[in-house]
Tab-separated table of C-alpha atoms in Angstrom:
chain	number	residue	atom	x	y	z
T	1	UNK	CA	91.633	107.454	47.198
T	2	UNK	CA	94.339	108.564	49.660
T	3	UNK	CA	98.024	107.722	49.253
T	4	UNK	CA	99.232	104.677	51.168
T	5	UNK	CA	101.562	106.893	53.183
T	6	UNK	CA	98.887	109.418	54.111
T	7	UNK	CA	97.871	109.465	57.778
T	8	UNK	CA	94.129	108.670	57.743
T	9	UNK	CA	93.713	108.999	61.514
T	10	UNK	CA	91.350	111.718	62.611
T	11	UNK	CA	92.894	114.400	64.808
T	12	UNK	CA	92.323	113.968	68.520
T	13	UNK	CA	89.661	116.148	70.054
T	14	UNK	CA	91.270	118.487	72.545
T	15	UNK	CA	89.995	118.192	76.103
T	16	UNK	CA	90.574	120.688	78.917
T	17	UNK	CA	93.539	119.474	80.905
T	18	UNK	CA	91.805	120.248	84.201
T	19	UNK	CA	89.090	117.688	83.343
T	20	UNK	CA	91.658	115.092	82.351
T	21	UNK	CA	93.589	115.658	85.580
T	22	UNK	CA	90.398	115.151	87.600
T	23	UNK	CA	89.720	111.887	85.763
T	24	UNK	CA	93.286	110.695	86.354
T	25	UNK	CA	93.120	111.442	90.091
T	26	UNK	CA	89.764	109.691	90.382
T	27	UNK	CA	91.177	106.617	88.649
T	28	UNK	CA	94.162	106.549	91.006
T	29	UNK	CA	91.932	107.029	94.035
T	30	UNK	CA	89.708	104.112	93.013
T	31	UNK	CA	92.791	101.923	92.465
T	32	UNK	CA	93.800	102.438	96.134
T	33	UNK	CA	96.633	104.848	95.499
T	34	UNK	CA	97.957	106.100	98.847
T	35	UNK	CA	96.744	109.543	100.032
T	36	UNK	CA	100.337	110.803	100.107
T	37	UNK	CA	100.932	109.818	96.470
T	38	UNK	CA	97.597	111.308	95.416
T	39	UNK	CA	98.567	114.565	97.071
T	40	UNK	CA	101.837	114.638	95.110
T	41	UNK	CA	100.051	113.925	91.825
T	42	UNK	CA	97.474	116.624	92.474
T	43	UNK	CA	100.110	119.184	93.501
T	44	UNK	CA	102.073	118.963	90.249
T	45	UNK	CA	99.221	118.328	87.810
T	46	UNK	CA	97.225	121.319	89.019
T	47	UNK	CA	100.316	123.449	88.331
T	48	UNK	CA	100.680	121.837	84.889
T	49	UNK	CA	97.037	122.562	84.035
T	50	UNK	CA	97.614	126.243	84.793
T	51	UNK	CA	100.277	126.377	82.075
T	52	UNK	CA	98.805	123.908	79.566
T	53	UNK	CA	95.138	124.528	78.677
T	54	UNK	CA	94.241	121.285	76.908
T	55	UNK	CA	95.475	117.891	75.760
T	56	UNK	CA	96.339	119.168	72.283
T	57	UNK	CA	98.824	121.610	73.819
T	58	UNK	CA	100.606	118.960	75.870
T	59	UNK	CA	103.728	118.355	73.786
T	60	UNK	CA	107.468	118.158	74.441
T	61	UNK	CA	107.831	121.944	74.223
T	62	UNK	CA	105.090	122.455	76.830
T	63	UNK	CA	106.724	119.937	79.187
T	64	UNK	CA	110.168	121.498	78.721
T	65	UNK	CA	108.761	124.976	79.373
T	66	UNK	CA	106.926	123.752	82.482
T	67	UNK	CA	110.063	122.162	83.978
T	68	UNK	CA	112.163	125.201	83.100
T	69	UNK	CA	109.755	127.475	84.960
T	70	UNK	CA	110.066	125.248	88.018
T	71	UNK	CA	113.848	125.748	87.924
T	72	UNK	CA	113.390	129.492	87.516
T	73	UNK	CA	111.235	129.515	90.650
T	74	UNK	CA	114.143	128.082	92.592
T	75	UNK	CA	112.937	124.499	93.039
T	76	UNK	CA	115.667	121.937	93.657
T	77	UNK	CA	116.536	118.840	91.614
T	78	UNK	CA	114.550	116.505	93.888
T	79	UNK	CA	111.355	118.528	93.510
T	80	UNK	CA	111.772	118.819	89.756
T	81	UNK	CA	112.382	115.082	89.461
T	82	UNK	CA	109.224	114.434	91.491
T	83	UNK	CA	107.314	116.619	89.015
T	84	UNK	CA	108.922	114.658	86.159
T	85	UNK	CA	107.848	111.304	87.648
T	86	UNK	CA	104.320	112.617	88.047
T	87	UNK	CA	104.226	113.750	84.407
T	88	UNK	CA	105.570	110.373	83.303
T	89	UNK	CA	102.818	108.497	85.147
T	90	UNK	CA	100.168	110.939	83.916
T	91	UNK	CA	101.182	110.830	80.237
T	92	UNK	CA	101.400	107.027	80.260
T	93	UNK	CA	97.847	106.918	81.590
T	94	UNK	CA	96.703	109.391	78.933
T	95	UNK	CA	98.266	107.261	76.186
T	96	UNK	CA	96.569	104.135	77.543
T	97	UNK	CA	93.227	105.987	77.622
T	98	UNK	CA	93.624	107.235	74.044
T	99	UNK	CA	93.901	110.884	75.107
T	100	UNK	CA	97.311	111.397	73.493
T	101	UNK	CA	98.658	110.205	70.177
T	102	UNK	CA	102.329	110.683	71.020
T	103	UNK	CA	104.230	110.663	74.283
T	104	UNK	CA	105.458	114.242	74.953
T	105	UNK	CA	108.227	112.844	77.172
T	106	UNK	CA	109.572	110.399	74.573
T	107	UNK	CA	112.445	112.623	73.454
T	108	UNK	CA	113.194	114.113	76.880
T	109	UNK	CA	115.493	112.897	79.639
T	110	UNK	CA	116.075	114.071	83.189
T	111	UNK	CA	118.989	113.079	85.365
T	112	UNK	CA	118.031	111.338	88.596
T	113	UNK	CA	119.220	113.386	91.595
T	114	UNK	CA	121.312	111.790	94.307
T	115	UNK	CA	118.769	111.905	97.119
T	116	UNK	CA	119.567	108.875	99.253
T	117	UNK	CA	118.921	109.856	102.892
T	118	UNK	CA	121.876	110.001	105.244
T	119	UNK	CA	121.828	107.407	108.005
T	120	UNK	CA	122.296	108.802	111.527
T	121	UNK	CA	125.424	107.618	113.271
T	122	UNK	CA	125.438	105.893	116.642
T	123	UNK	CA	126.854	109.079	118.150
T	124	UNK	CA	123.973	111.125	116.718
T	125	UNK	CA	121.394	108.723	118.143
T	126	UNK	CA	123.053	108.819	121.558
T	127	UNK	CA	123.103	112.630	121.448
T	128	UNK	CA	119.378	112.683	120.680
T	129	UNK	CA	118.674	110.314	123.566
T	130	UNK	CA	120.682	112.470	125.977
T	131	UNK	CA	118.645	115.505	124.851
T	132	UNK	CA	115.351	113.820	125.827
T	133	UNK	CA	113.792	115.360	128.953
T	134	UNK	CA	114.172	112.987	131.933
T	135	UNK	CA	111.432	111.609	134.164
T	136	UNK	CA	108.438	112.959	132.257
T	137	UNK	CA	105.797	111.983	129.696
T	138	UNK	CA	107.966	113.220	126.843
T	139	UNK	CA	111.019	111.785	128.557
T	140	UNK	CA	109.550	108.306	128.086
T	141	UNK	CA	107.909	108.823	124.697
T	142	UNK	CA	110.744	110.677	122.917
T	143	UNK	CA	113.473	108.011	123.440
T	144	UNK	CA	111.081	105.308	122.258
T	145	UNK	CA	110.338	107.290	119.084
T	146	UNK	CA	114.027	108.001	118.419
T	147	UNK	CA	115.000	104.367	118.887
T	148	UNK	CA	112.140	102.995	116.760
T	149	UNK	CA	113.062	105.367	113.931
T	150	UNK	CA	116.782	104.582	114.170
T	151	UNK	CA	116.315	100.836	114.686
T	152	UNK	CA	113.666	100.055	112.066
T	153	UNK	CA	113.865	102.815	109.460
T	154	UNK	CA	110.064	103.089	109.295
T	155	UNK	CA	108.475	106.207	107.826
T	156	UNK	CA	106.934	108.862	110.031
T	157	UNK	CA	103.471	108.094	108.603
T	158	UNK	CA	103.945	104.424	109.511
T	159	UNK	CA	105.022	105.380	113.025
T	160	UNK	CA	101.914	107.527	113.479
T	161	UNK	CA	99.608	104.660	112.434
T	162	UNK	CA	101.392	102.062	114.546
T	163	UNK	CA	99.099	100.405	117.101
T	164	UNK	CA	100.171	98.756	120.343
T	165	UNK	CA	98.929	95.401	119.050
T	166	UNK	CA	101.310	95.704	116.090
T	167	UNK	CA	104.322	95.573	118.440
T	168	UNK	CA	105.537	92.260	119.886
T	169	UNK	CA	107.912	93.120	122.711
T	170	UNK	CA	108.837	89.493	123.354
T	171	UNK	CA	109.680	88.686	119.725
T	172	UNK	CA	110.976	92.261	119.256
T	173	UNK	CA	109.143	92.789	115.961
T	174	UNK	CA	106.797	95.408	114.533
T	175	UNK	CA	104.148	94.653	111.929
T	176	UNK	CA	103.724	97.563	109.523
T	177	UNK	CA	100.203	97.434	108.101
T	178	UNK	CA	99.658	98.611	104.514
T	179	UNK	CA	103.002	100.372	104.263
T	180	UNK	CA	104.728	101.406	101.056
T	181	UNK	CA	102.889	99.867	98.105
T	182	UNK	CA	99.992	98.905	100.420
T	183	UNK	CA	101.905	95.822	101.594
T	184	UNK	CA	102.353	94.531	105.141
T	185	UNK	CA	105.858	93.841	106.415
T	186	UNK	CA	107.596	92.837	109.638
T	187	UNK	CA	110.648	94.687	110.972
T	188	UNK	CA	112.790	93.668	113.961
T	189	UNK	CA	114.137	95.930	116.693
T	190	UNK	CA	116.794	95.696	119.382
T	191	UNK	CA	116.539	94.891	123.119
T	192	UNK	CA	117.371	98.545	123.844
T	193	UNK	CA	114.335	99.666	121.831
T	194	UNK	CA	112.198	97.035	123.558
T	195	UNK	CA	113.173	98.435	126.979
T	196	UNK	CA	112.361	101.985	125.859
T	197	UNK	CA	108.952	100.868	124.570
T	198	UNK	CA	108.167	99.080	127.865
T	199	UNK	CA	109.061	102.192	129.844
T	200	UNK	CA	106.919	104.340	127.540
T	201	UNK	CA	103.917	102.008	127.829
T	202	UNK	CA	104.014	102.440	131.619
T	203	UNK	CA	103.033	106.111	131.073
T	204	UNK	CA	100.870	105.608	127.975
T	205	UNK	CA	97.514	107.367	128.595
T	206	UNK	CA	95.453	104.583	126.954
T	207	UNK	CA	97.547	101.403	126.769
T	208	UNK	CA	95.020	99.197	124.980
T	209	UNK	CA	95.915	96.880	122.074
T	210	UNK	CA	93.917	98.967	119.600
T	211	UNK	CA	95.401	102.286	120.776
T	212	UNK	CA	98.123	104.126	118.838
T	213	UNK	CA	101.557	103.170	120.121
T	214	UNK	CA	102.684	106.796	120.178
T	215	UNK	CA	99.905	109.008	121.481
T	216	UNK	CA	99.428	112.489	122.856
T	217	UNK	CA	98.547	113.002	126.516
T	218	UNK	CA	94.891	112.880	125.479
T	219	UNK	CA	95.370	109.402	124.008
T	220	UNK	CA	94.881	110.686	120.460
T	221	UNK	CA	97.364	109.689	117.712
T	222	UNK	CA	100.275	111.972	116.899
T	223	UNK	CA	99.520	114.537	114.232
T	224	UNK	CA	101.273	114.503	110.868
T	225	UNK	CA	104.279	116.636	111.812
T	226	UNK	CA	104.559	115.902	115.559
T	227	UNK	CA	107.299	113.296	115.189
T	228	UNK	CA	109.250	115.496	112.761
T	229	UNK	CA	108.999	118.504	115.087
T	230	UNK	CA	110.046	116.339	118.028
T	231	UNK	CA	113.188	115.182	116.220
T	232	UNK	CA	113.936	118.730	115.126
T	233	UNK	CA	113.706	120.054	118.701
T	234	UNK	CA	115.921	117.239	119.980
T	235	UNK	CA	118.436	117.851	117.185
T	236	UNK	CA	118.667	121.527	118.131
T	237	UNK	CA	119.049	120.646	121.821
T	238	UNK	CA	121.739	118.071	120.955
T	239	UNK	CA	123.467	120.617	118.660
T	240	UNK	CA	123.457	118.267	115.696
T	241	UNK	CA	124.148	119.657	112.237
T	242	UNK	CA	120.974	118.093	110.794
């Protein structure tokens, strides 16, 4: 008969970490995790699985070594903290599924980086507007995009998926469908933004309620980086520091 203090639990059977990662991603996909979040999870966990072969090898030393290698590769604090958050979510899921006996992050801490975005000043916004090309397709679309971003603080992915029917020019509100956390929300905007949107809609190639608010000349929605590239070009033309 074993001593009362003897651990009678059978050792966990090691599973390849690549298989466990696939199962985790499938679970998150089924639970309506956003595509952007899934992409982040996959990015870091695939890298982890290259360094850690199986679940039995996933301990505090393996996690510390993994994060240290990220620093050695020149990744910044924000990227490393994103990797840390991914590992935290992944290991919690593994514990809940009975794939780990102990949390490898339990004895580890990581300082949260100061990553709050800087808010553009009124002068910066005005400089961007002055840099917009006048009397053209882009000269109507670009100011509307700048003002919607500055006025509402919506994300670029939310701007790309914004439909004309989501914008109430009379009430000066925008309905963001399935935004962060898959929740709808309503954000207000100013009369100046309303005027810019009206001017843009006069040149919109397909101004139907179900059409994207910000479209290309073909009527198709903006691609993933179009808005970012637009703001970058305007920032260079306006000689802004960022």
